[in-house]
Coordinates of C-alpha atoms in Angstrom, one line a residue:
M744 CA -28.2 -3.0 17.8
S745 CA -26.4 -5.0 15.1
F746 CA -23.2 -6.7 15.6
P747 CA -20.4 -4.1 15.3
L748 CA -18.5 -6.2 12.5
L749 CA -16.0 -3.7 11.4
T750 CA -15.0 -2.8 14.9
V751 CA -14.4 -6.4 15.7
T752 CA -12.4 -6.8 12.4
A753 CA -10.0 -4.0 13.3
A754 CA -10.0 -5.0 17.2
V755 CA -8.9 -8.6 16.8
P756 CA -5.4 -7.7 15.4
A757 CA -5.3 -5.1 17.9
L758 CA -5.9 -7.5 20.8
G759 CA -3.6 -10.0 19.2
A760 CA -0.7 -7.3 19.5
I761 CA -1.4 -6.9 23.1
A762 CA -1.4 -10.7 23.6
T763 CA 1.6 -11.3 21.7
A764 CA 3.6 -8.5 23.4
A765 CA 2.7 -10.0 26.9
V766 CA 4.1 -13.5 26.0
P767 CA 7.3 -14.1 28.2
A768 CA 10.4 -13.4 26.4
A769 CA 11.7 -17.2 26.7
K770 CA 8.5 -18.5 24.6
R771 CA 9.5 -16.9 21.3
G772 CA 7.6 -19.8 19.6
T773 CA 4.5 -19.1 21.6
A774 CA 4.5 -15.4 20.4
K775 CA 4.8 -16.5 16.7
W776 CA 1.9 -18.9 16.7
L777 CA -0.1 -16.6 18.7
A778 CA 0.4 -13.7 16.3
L779 CA -0.3 -16.1 13.2
G780 CA -3.7 -17.2 14.9
F781 CA -4.9 -13.7 15.3
S782 CA -4.0 -12.9 11.8
L783 CA -5.8 -15.9 10.7
A784 CA -8.9 -14.6 12.8
T785 CA -8.8 -11.4 11.1
L786 CA -8.7 -13.0 7.7
V787 CA -11.8 -14.8 8.6
L788 CA -13.5 -11.8 9.8
A789 CA -12.6 -9.9 6.6
A790 CA -14.1 -12.6 4.6
V791 CA -17.2 -12.2 6.8
V792 CA -17.3 -8.5 5.7
L793 CA -16.6 -9.3 2.2
V794 CA -19.5 -11.8 2.1
R795 CA -21.9 -9.6 3.8
F796 CA -21.2 -6.6 1.6
E797 CA -23.7 -6.1 -1.3
P798 CA -21.8 -4.5 -4.2
G799 CA -24.9 -3.1 -5.8
G800 CA -26.1 -1.8 -2.2
A801 CA -25.8 1.4 -0.4
G802 CA -22.8 3.4 -0.7
Y803 CA -21.6 2.7 2.9
Q804 CA -22.4 -0.6 4.5
L805 CA -22.0 -2.3 7.6
T806 CA -22.0 1.0 9.3
E807 CA -21.4 2.1 12.9
S808 CA -21.9 5.5 14.3
H809 CA -21.4 6.5 18.1
A810 CA -20.9 9.9 19.7
W811 CA -17.4 10.4 20.7
I812 CA -16.2 14.0 21.4
E813 CA -19.5 15.8 20.6
D814 CA -18.3 19.2 21.4
F815 CA -15.9 19.1 18.5
G816 CA -18.2 17.2 16.0
V817 CA -16.1 14.1 16.3
R818 CA -17.9 10.8 16.0
Y819 CA -16.8 7.0 15.9
E820 CA -18.1 6.4 12.3
L821 CA -17.3 3.5 10.2
G822 CA -18.4 2.2 7.1
V823 CA -17.2 0.5 3.9
D824 CA -17.6 0.8 0.0
G825 CA -16.3 -1.5 -2.5
I826 CA -12.8 0.1 -2.4
A827 CA -12.5 -0.3 1.2
V828 CA -13.7 -4.0 1.3
A829 CA -11.2 -4.8 -1.3
L830 CA -8.3 -3.3 0.6
I831 CA -9.3 -4.6 3.9
A832 CA -9.4 -8.0 2.3
L833 CA -5.9 -7.6 0.7
T834 CA -4.5 -6.5 4.0
A835 CA -5.9 -9.5 5.9
V836 CA -4.7 -11.7 3.1
L837 CA -1.3 -10.5 3.2
I838 CA -0.4 -10.3 7.1
P839 CA -0.6 -14.0 7.7
F840 CA 2.1 -14.4 4.9
I841 CA 4.2 -11.4 6.2
I842 CA 4.2 -13.2 9.6
L843 CA 5.3 -16.6 8.2
A844 CA 7.9 -15.0 6.0
G845 CA 9.4 -13.1 8.8
W846 CA 9.3 -16.1 11.2
H847 CA 12.9 -16.0 12.2
D848 CA 13.8 -12.4 11.3
A849 CA 13.4 -11.3 15.0
D850 CA 15.1 -14.1 16.4
P851 CA 18.2 -13.2 18.7
L852 CA 21.3 -12.9 16.7
A853 CA 24.0 -15.4 17.1
E854 CA 25.6 -15.1 20.6
S855 CA 29.1 -13.7 20.6
D856 CA 31.3 -11.8 23.0
S857 CA 29.2 -9.7 25.5
G858 CA 30.7 -6.6 24.1
S859 CA 30.0 -7.2 20.2
A860 CA 27.4 -5.7 18.3
A861 CA 25.5 -9.1 17.8
G862 CA 25.3 -9.5 21.6
K863 CA 23.8 -6.1 22.0
S864 CA 21.6 -6.4 19.1
S865 CA 19.9 -9.5 20.6
R866 CA 18.9 -7.9 23.5
W867 CA 16.9 -5.2 21.7
R868 CA 15.2 -7.4 19.1
P869 CA 12.5 -9.2 21.1
T870 CA 10.5 -11.7 19.0
Q871 CA 7.2 -10.7 20.6
G872 CA 7.7 -7.0 19.9
F873 CA 8.2 -7.6 16.2
F874 CA 4.9 -9.6 15.7
A875 CA 2.9 -7.4 18.0
L876 CA 3.9 -4.5 16.1
I877 CA 2.9 -6.0 12.6
L878 CA -0.5 -6.8 14.2
M879 CA -0.8 -3.2 15.7
V880 CA -0.3 -2.0 12.0
E881 CA -2.8 -4.2 10.6
A882 CA -5.3 -3.0 13.0
M883 CA -4.6 0.6 12.3
V884 CA -4.7 0.2 8.7
I885 CA -7.9 -1.7 8.7
L886 CA -9.6 1.2 10.8
S887 CA -8.2 3.8 8.3
F888 CA -10.1 1.9 5.7
E889 CA -13.1 1.6 7.6
A890 CA -13.3 5.4 9.1
T891 CA -15.8 7.7 7.5
D892 CA -15.2 10.4 10.2
V893 CA -12.4 12.6 9.0
F894 CA -10.9 13.0 12.5
L895 CA -11.0 9.4 13.2
F896 CA -9.2 8.7 10.0
Y897 CA -6.6 11.0 10.6
I898 CA -5.8 9.8 14.1
F899 CA -5.2 6.2 12.8
F900 CA -3.4 7.5 9.6
E901 CA -0.9 9.2 11.8
A902 CA -0.8 6.5 14.7
M903 CA 0.3 3.6 12.3
L904 CA 3.6 5.6 11.9
I905 CA 4.8 4.7 15.4
P906 CA 4.8 0.7 14.9
M907 CA 6.3 1.3 11.6
Y908 CA 9.2 3.5 12.8
F909 CA 10.2 0.7 15.3
L910 CA 9.7 -2.1 12.8
I911 CA 12.2 -0.3 10.4
G912 CA 14.5 1.0 13.0
G913 CA 14.5 -1.8 15.5
F914 CA 14.1 -4.7 13.3
G915 CA 15.9 -3.8 10.1
D916 CA 17.6 -5.9 7.6
R917 CA 20.9 -7.7 8.8
A918 CA 22.2 -8.3 5.4
G919 CA 23.9 -4.8 4.9
A920 CA 27.1 -4.5 3.0
H921 CA 28.9 -3.0 6.1
G922 CA 29.1 -4.3 9.7
E923 CA 26.4 -4.3 12.3
D924 CA 27.2 -0.7 13.6
E925 CA 27.0 0.6 10.1
A926 CA 23.8 -1.1 9.5
S927 CA 22.1 0.1 12.6
K928 CA 23.0 3.7 11.6
Q929 CA 21.3 3.1 8.2
R930 CA 18.4 1.6 9.7
S931 CA 17.9 4.5 12.2
Y932 CA 18.4 7.0 9.4
A933 CA 15.7 5.2 7.4
A934 CA 13.3 5.1 10.3
V935 CA 13.8 8.7 11.0
K936 CA 13.4 9.7 7.5
F937 CA 10.2 7.6 7.1
L938 CA 8.8 9.3 10.2
L939 CA 9.8 12.8 9.7
Y940 CA 8.4 13.0 6.1
N941 CA 5.1 11.3 7.2
L942 CA 4.7 13.6 10.2
A943 CA 5.2 16.5 8.1
G944 CA 2.6 15.4 5.8
G945 CA 0.3 14.7 8.8
L946 CA 0.8 18.0 10.3
I947 CA -0.2 19.9 7.1
M948 CA -3.1 17.6 6.9
L949 CA -4.2 18.3 10.5
A950 CA -4.3 22.1 9.6
A951 CA -6.5 21.1 6.6
V952 CA -8.8 19.0 9.1
I953 CA -9.3 21.9 11.5
G954 CA -10.0 24.1 8.4
L955 CA -12.6 21.8 7.2
F956 CA -14.3 21.7 10.9
A957 CA -14.3 25.6 10.8
V958 CA -16.0 25.8 7.3
T959 CA -18.5 23.1 8.2
A960 CA -19.3 25.1 11.5
D961 CA -19.7 28.4 9.5
D962 CA -22.2 26.9 7.0
L963 CA -24.0 24.3 8.9
G964 CA -24.4 26.0 12.4
Q965 CA -22.3 23.0 13.8
G966 CA -19.0 21.6 12.8
T967 CA -18.8 18.1 11.7
F968 CA -16.2 15.7 10.5
S969 CA -18.5 13.2 9.0
L970 CA -17.7 12.5 5.4
Q971 CA -21.2 11.5 4.6
E972 CA -22.6 14.5 6.3
I973 CA -20.3 17.0 4.3
V974 CA -20.8 15.3 1.0
Q975 CA -24.5 15.2 1.5
A976 CA -24.5 18.9 2.6
R977 CA -22.5 19.9 -0.5
A978 CA -24.9 18.1 -2.8
D979 CA -28.0 19.9 -1.3
G980 CA -26.3 23.3 -1.5
D981 CA -26.3 23.8 2.4
L982 CA -22.6 23.8 2.4
S983 CA -20.4 25.8 0.0
M984 CA -16.5 26.6 0.0
A985 CA -14.8 29.5 -1.4
T986 CA -12.6 28.6 -4.3
V987 CA -9.5 29.5 -2.4
T988 CA -10.5 27.9 0.6
E989 CA -11.5 24.6 -1.0
R990 CA -8.1 24.5 -2.9
A991 CA -6.1 25.1 0.3
L992 CA -8.0 22.3 2.0
F993 CA -7.4 20.0 -0.8
L994 CA -3.8 20.6 -1.0
G995 CA -3.4 20.0 2.8
F996 CA -5.1 16.5 2.4
F997 CA -3.5 15.6 -0.9
F998 CA 0.2 16.7 0.5
A999 CA -0.2 14.1 3.3
F1000 CA -1.5 11.3 0.9
A1001 CA 1.1 12.0 -1.6
V1002 CA 3.9 11.4 1.2
K1003 CA 2.2 8.2 2.1
A1004 CA 1.7 7.0 -1.5
P1005 CA 4.4 8.0 -2.3
L1006 CA 4.5 10.2 -5.2
W1007 CA 7.6 12.0 -6.8
P1008 CA 8.9 14.4 -5.5
L1009 CA 7.8 13.2 -2.0
H1010 CA 9.0 9.7 -2.5
T1011 CA 12.7 9.6 -1.2
W1012 CA 11.8 8.1 2.2
L1013 CA 10.6 4.9 0.4
P1014 CA 13.8 3.3 -1.0
N1015 CA 15.7 4.1 2.5
A1016 CA 12.8 2.5 4.5
M1017 CA 12.5 -0.7 2.1
G1018 CA 16.0 -1.1 1.7
E1019 CA 16.9 -1.1 5.4
S1020 CA 13.8 -3.1 6.4
T1021 CA 13.5 -6.9 6.6
A1022 CA 11.6 -8.1 3.4
P1023 CA 8.4 -8.7 5.2
V1024 CA 8.4 -5.2 6.8
A1025 CA 9.2 -4.0 3.4
V1026 CA 6.0 -5.6 2.0
L1027 CA 4.1 -4.4 4.9
I1028 CA 5.1 -0.7 3.9
T1029 CA 4.4 -0.8 0.1
A1030 CA 1.8 -3.3 -0.2
V1031 CA -0.3 -2.4 2.9
V1032 CA 0.6 0.9 4.6
D1033 CA 1.1 2.9 1.4
K1034 CA -2.2 2.0 0.0
V1035 CA -3.8 4.1 2.6
G1036 CA -2.7 7.2 0.7
T1037 CA -4.0 6.4 -2.7
F1038 CA -7.3 4.9 -1.1
A1039 CA -7.5 8.3 0.9
M1040 CA -7.4 10.3 -2.2
L1041 CA -10.3 8.5 -3.7
R1042 CA -12.3 8.7 -0.3
F1043 CA -11.5 12.1 0.9
C1044 CA -9.7 14.3 -1.7
L1045 CA -12.1 13.7 -4.5
Q1046 CA -15.4 13.4 -2.4
L1047 CA -14.7 16.3 0.0
F1048 CA -13.1 18.8 -2.6
P1049 CA -14.6 17.9 -6.0
E1050 CA -13.8 21.2 -7.8
A1051 CA -10.3 21.6 -6.3
S1052 CA -9.7 18.1 -7.4
K1053 CA -10.4 18.9 -10.9
W1054 CA -8.6 22.2 -10.6
A1055 CA -5.4 20.3 -9.5
T1056 CA -5.7 17.2 -11.8
P1057 CA -3.4 18.6 -14.6
A1058 CA -0.5 19.1 -12.1
I1059 CA -1.1 15.9 -10.4
L1060 CA -1.2 13.9 -13.8
V1061 CA 2.3 15.4 -14.6
L1062 CA 3.5 14.4 -11.3
A1063 CA 2.3 10.8 -11.7
L1064 CA 3.9 10.7 -15.1
V1065 CA 7.2 11.7 -13.6
S1066 CA 6.6 9.2 -11.1
I1067 CA 6.1 6.3 -13.5
V1068 CA 9.1 7.2 -15.7
Y1069 CA 11.5 8.4 -13.0
G1070 CA 10.8 5.4 -10.8
A1071 CA 11.5 2.8 -13.7
L1072 CA 14.7 4.7 -15.0
V1073 CA 16.3 4.7 -11.2
A1074 CA 15.1 1.2 -10.9
I1075 CA 17.2 0.0 -13.9
G1076 CA 20.2 1.6 -12.4
Q1077 CA 20.1 0.0 -8.9
R1078 CA 22.6 -2.4 -7.6
D1079 CA 20.7 -3.2 -4.6
I1080 CA 17.7 -5.8 -5.0
K1081 CA 15.3 -4.3 -2.4
R1082 CA 16.1 -0.6 -3.5
L1083 CA 15.2 -1.6 -7.2
I1084 CA 12.0 -3.1 -5.8
A1085 CA 11.2 0.1 -4.2
Y1086 CA 11.9 2.3 -7.0
A1087 CA 9.6 -0.1 -9.1
S1088 CA 6.8 0.6 -6.5
I1089 CA 7.2 4.3 -7.0
S1090 CA 6.6 3.8 -10.7
H1091 CA 3.6 1.8 -10.0
F1092 CA 2.0 4.1 -7.5
G1093 CA 2.5 6.7 -10.3
F1094 CA 0.1 4.5 -12.6
I1095 CA -2.5 4.3 -9.6
I1096 CA -2.5 7.9 -9.2
L1097 CA -2.7 8.5 -12.7
G1098 CA -5.8 6.3 -13.1
I1099 CA -7.3 8.0 -10.2
F1100 CA -6.9 11.5 -11.6
A1101 CA -7.8 10.6 -15.1
M1102 CA -11.4 11.0 -13.8
T1103 CA -12.7 8.1 -15.9
S1104 CA -14.3 4.8 -14.7
Q1105 CA -11.8 2.7 -16.4
G1106 CA -8.9 4.9 -14.9
Q1107 CA -10.2 4.7 -11.4
G1108 CA -11.6 1.2 -11.7
G1109 CA -8.2 0.2 -13.0
A1110 CA -6.3 2.3 -10.3
T1111 CA -8.4 0.5 -7.4
L1112 CA -7.6 -2.9 -8.9
Y1113 CA -4.0 -1.8 -9.3
M1114 CA -3.9 -1.3 -5.3
V1115 CA -5.0 -4.8 -4.9
N1116 CA -2.9 -6.5 -7.6
H1117 CA 0.2 -4.4 -6.9
G1118 CA 0.0 -5.5 -3.2
I1119 CA 0.1 -9.1 -4.2
S1120 CA 2.6 -9.0 -6.8
T1121 CA 5.2 -6.8 -4.9
A1122 CA 4.6 -9.4 -2.0
A1123 CA 5.5 -12.1 -4.0
L1124 CA 8.6 -10.7 -5.5
M1125 CA 9.8 -9.1 -2.3
L1126 CA 9.4 -12.1 -0.1
V1127 CA 11.1 -14.3 -2.6
A1128 CA 13.8 -11.7 -2.9
G1129 CA 14.1 -11.7 0.9
F1130 CA 14.4 -15.5 0.9
L1131 CA 17.2 -15.1 -1.5
I1132 CA 18.9 -12.5 0.3
S1133 CA 18.8 -14.4 3.7
R1134 CA 20.6 -17.4 2.1
R1135 CA 23.4 -15.2 0.5
G1136 CA 23.5 -12.6 3.1
S1137 CA 23.8 -9.6 0.7
R1138 CA 21.3 -7.4 -1.1
L1139 CA 23.8 -6.6 -4.1
I1140 CA 22.9 -8.0 -7.4
A1141 CA 26.3 -8.5 -8.4
D1142 CA 26.8 -11.1 -5.5
Y1143 CA 24.5 -13.4 -7.3
G1144 CA 24.5 -15.5 -10.7
G1145 CA 23.5 -18.9 -11.8
V1146 CA 20.8 -19.2 -8.8
Q1147 CA 18.4 -20.9 -11.2
K1148 CA 20.7 -24.0 -11.5
V1149 CA 21.0 -24.6 -7.7
A1150 CA 17.7 -23.3 -6.5
P1151 CA 15.0 -23.7 -9.4
I1152 CA 11.9 -23.4 -7.4
L1153 CA 13.3 -20.1 -5.8
A1154 CA 14.3 -18.9 -9.2
G1155 CA 10.9 -19.8 -10.8
T1156 CA 8.8 -18.0 -8.3
F1157 CA 11.1 -15.0 -8.3
L1158 CA 10.5 -14.8 -12.3
I1159 CA 6.7 -15.1 -11.8
G1160 CA 6.7 -12.3 -9.1
G1161 CA 9.0 -10.4 -11.7
L1162 CA 7.0 -10.9 -14.5
A1163 CA 3.7 -9.8 -12.6
T1164 CA 5.8 -6.6 -11.6
L1165 CA 6.2 -5.9 -15.4
S1166 CA 2.4 -6.7 -15.9
L1167 CA 2.6 -9.7 -18.3
P1168 CA -0.7 -10.6 -19.7
G1169 CA -2.3 -13.4 -17.8
L1170 CA -1.0 -12.1 -14.4
A1171 CA -3.2 -9.9 -12.2
P1172 CA -1.3 -6.5 -12.6
F1173 CA -1.9 -6.4 -16.4
I1174 CA -5.5 -5.8 -16.4
S1175 CA -5.1 -3.1 -13.8
E1176 CA -2.4 -1.2 -15.9
F1177 CA -4.4 -1.7 -19.2
L1178 CA -7.5 -0.2 -17.6
V1179 CA -5.5 2.7 -16.3
L1180 CA -3.8 3.4 -19.7
V1181 CA -7.4 3.0 -21.5
G1182 CA -9.0 5.4 -18.8
T1183 CA -6.1 8.0 -19.3
F1184 CA -5.8 7.7 -22.9
S1185 CA -9.7 8.3 -23.6
R1186 CA -9.3 11.6 -21.9
Y1187 CA -5.8 12.6 -22.2
P1188 CA -4.2 10.6 -25.2
A1189 CA -0.8 12.4 -24.9
L1190 CA -0.3 11.2 -21.3
G1191 CA -1.5 7.7 -22.0
V1192 CA 1.2 7.6 -24.7
I1193 CA 3.9 8.7 -22.4
A1194 CA 2.9 6.4 -19.7
T1195 CA 3.2 3.5 -21.8
F1196 CA 7.0 3.7 -21.5
G1197 CA 6.9 2.9 -18.1
I1198 CA 5.7 -0.6 -19.4
V1199 CA 8.8 -0.9 -21.4
L1200 CA 11.1 0.2 -18.8
A1201 CA 9.5 -2.0 -16.4
A1202 CA 10.4 -5.0 -18.7
L1203 CA 13.9 -3.9 -18.7
Y1204 CA 14.6 -3.6 -15.0
V1205 CA 12.7 -6.8 -14.1
L1206 CA 14.5 -8.9 -16.8
V1207 CA 17.9 -7.6 -16.3
L1208 CA 17.5 -8.3 -12.6
Y1209 CA 16.5 -11.8 -13.3
Q1210 CA 19.4 -12.4 -15.9
R1211 CA 22.1 -11.2 -13.4
T1212 CA 20.9 -12.9 -10.4
M1213 CA 19.5 -16.2 -11.7
T1214 CA 21.3 -17.0 -14.9
G1215 CA 24.8 -17.2 -16.2
P1216 CA 27.5 -19.2 -14.4
V1217 CA 27.0 -20.3 -10.7
K1218 CA 28.9 -18.1 -8.5
A1219 CA 31.0 -19.8 -5.8
A1220 CA 28.9 -18.0 -3.1
V1221 CA 25.7 -19.7 -4.2
R1222 CA 26.8 -23.2 -5.0
Q1223 CA 25.4 -24.4 -1.8
M1224 CA 22.3 -22.3 -1.8
P1225 CA 19.3 -24.3 -0.7
D1226 CA 15.9 -24.2 -2.5
L1227 CA 12.7 -22.8 -0.9
K1228 CA 11.7 -24.5 2.1
V1229 CA 8.2 -25.7 2.9
R1230 CA 7.4 -22.8 5.1
E1231 CA 8.7 -20.5 2.4
L1232 CA 6.7 -22.3 -0.1
V1233 CA 3.5 -21.8 1.9
V1234 CA 4.2 -18.3 1.7
V1235 CA 4.8 -17.9 -2.0
A1236 CA 2.6 -20.6 -3.6
P1237 CA -0.8 -19.0 -2.6
L1238 CA 0.3 -15.4 -3.8
I1239 CA 1.3 -16.8 -7.1
A1240 CA -2.0 -18.7 -7.4
L1241 CA -3.7 -15.3 -6.6
L1242 CA -1.7 -13.6 -9.4
I1243 CA -2.7 -16.2 -11.7
F1244 CA -6.3 -16.3 -10.8
L1245 CA -6.9 -12.5 -10.8
G1246 CA -5.0 -12.2 -14.1
V1247 CA -7.4 -14.7 -15.9
Y1248 CA -10.5 -13.8 -13.9
P1249 CA -10.5 -10.2 -12.4
K1250 CA -14.3 -9.9 -12.3
P1251 CA -14.9 -10.8 -8.7
V1252 CA -12.8 -7.9 -7.5
A1253 CA -14.0 -5.6 -10.4
D1254 CA -17.7 -6.1 -9.6
I1255 CA -17.0 -5.2 -5.9
V1256 CA -15.2 -1.8 -6.7
N1257 CA -16.8 -0.6 -9.7
P1258 CA -20.1 0.8 -8.1
A1259 CA -17.9 2.6 -5.6
V1260 CA -15.9 4.2 -8.5
D1261 CA -19.0 5.2 -10.0
H1262 CA -20.1 6.8 -7.0
T1263 CA -17.0 8.6 -6.6
L1264 CA -17.3 10.1 -10.1
S1265 CA -20.9 11.0 -9.5
V1266 CA -19.7 13.2 -6.5
V1267 CA -16.9 14.8 -8.5
D1268 CA -19.6 15.2 -11.4
E1269 CA -17.4 13.8 -14.0
R1270 CA -18.5 11.3 -16.8
D1271 CA -16.4 9.2 -19.3
P1272 CA -15.7 11.2 -22.5
K1273 CA -17.8 10.3 -25.4
P1274 CA -15.8 8.6 -28.5
D1275 CA -14.7 11.2 -31.2
V1276 CA -16.3 9.0 -33.7
P1277 CA -20.0 8.4 -33.5
V1278 CA -21.3 4.9 -33.4
R1279 CA -23.3 5.3 -36.7
D1280 CA -20.0 6.2 -38.4
L1281 CA -18.3 3.0 -36.9
E1282 CA -21.3 1.1 -38.1
A1283 CA -20.9 2.6 -41.6
A1284 CA -17.2 1.8 -41.7
K1285 CA -18.0 -1.9 -41.2

């Protein structure tokens, strides 16, 4: 029996969450170092998964399969392809930085009168709980990337909502524009909205999951949730779905993933959740948790329902375009730094979904790279923004000005994160966005042209944000603002290094994800469109 590497990789952060939560309340420092240690151990295991994975090997590798609920066809089935490996690595890389960045985010608030809001707050913000919840989210996200049993995936897809709810509502941002009582109400509203939106999507998906089981039971004689079995049965002709049935099941799955992604018009929970969360938790939401939605579109929507995916493609491409343009336009008008970054992420997720449903190797390869690169660039920008906000105590753009003169390193790292967000050539997101646009243009030229406006708008909201916060006269409130400290530099410097490295040399990630993209396209029975101009005509033109 082979070593269950995938199980252990997910189990380590789960055990870390339990161990961290069990630390006595008085030993907050111990809890922090313990959580960081478990996150680093998970990173080491993710690196082992990466090393043992063979990009040109079998579709799913390092597989594990055990009977679980046999009467209902549920199995504990894990396996990774190149896309899953890349996203597991992204998750494992980001969590230690999230923990370091949030080192003091759950410390008790300054003691005041026993009846004050701050005094009450200090009792329901245990440091141990904060870091334990982060590790629990990491475990559930990794298992979501590893699961090849649809029901097993669904369990962790939904279960991660609970720790995220408490991270948003119980450990939200303290830099609100109003008092602690008002900030508490806003945090609660954001947490409930996040939970309700995602639970609604999950309930619809549950109905589709049950429907999928019923279909497989009718055609195969025994119901199954195994992704590999269902895909193989469809390829062999043993499993067929009526057109209406396949489309209904597809919509049930896609709706849940579009909420998680998020895709317009199901996006409205994200600005509230990111705005009211601490910066590290905001990174956890958009750079880690939301990637499960776009990943699941590739793994489950396209492979389980190939014909329905092609049927829905025109409508989804339009929604993706609306997300790109709408997110960018609303970002331009934001007065809140964190909400601006949230709307920018909505625009970026539009690019990812556009690339997935362009149904080309360049589009899907670019979309997968975008998932990785967006995670890194958003983490860099949001965490630096969090360091900035913690110094001034305000999220409002108008409260800043001239920061680059008093904190040049902070301003410089903020600029690099912003330039990565607008996909500057030489930084990691550029190649991702370029491939998405090339892949889209090769099949849908008009949509590709419209999508390019998102790049122009991104330059506008990023550069205006930098100009208003970092340049100009130094405002009185930021005159004494300190520059980045050692801990903060340890967080930001590796992320910037990754942005530059993957911007100059994206081949290592591309080599891992491209075979999985090719496999997905083969399941959907799509091929890259041929050039309109024959090769011989191109040679004659030379």
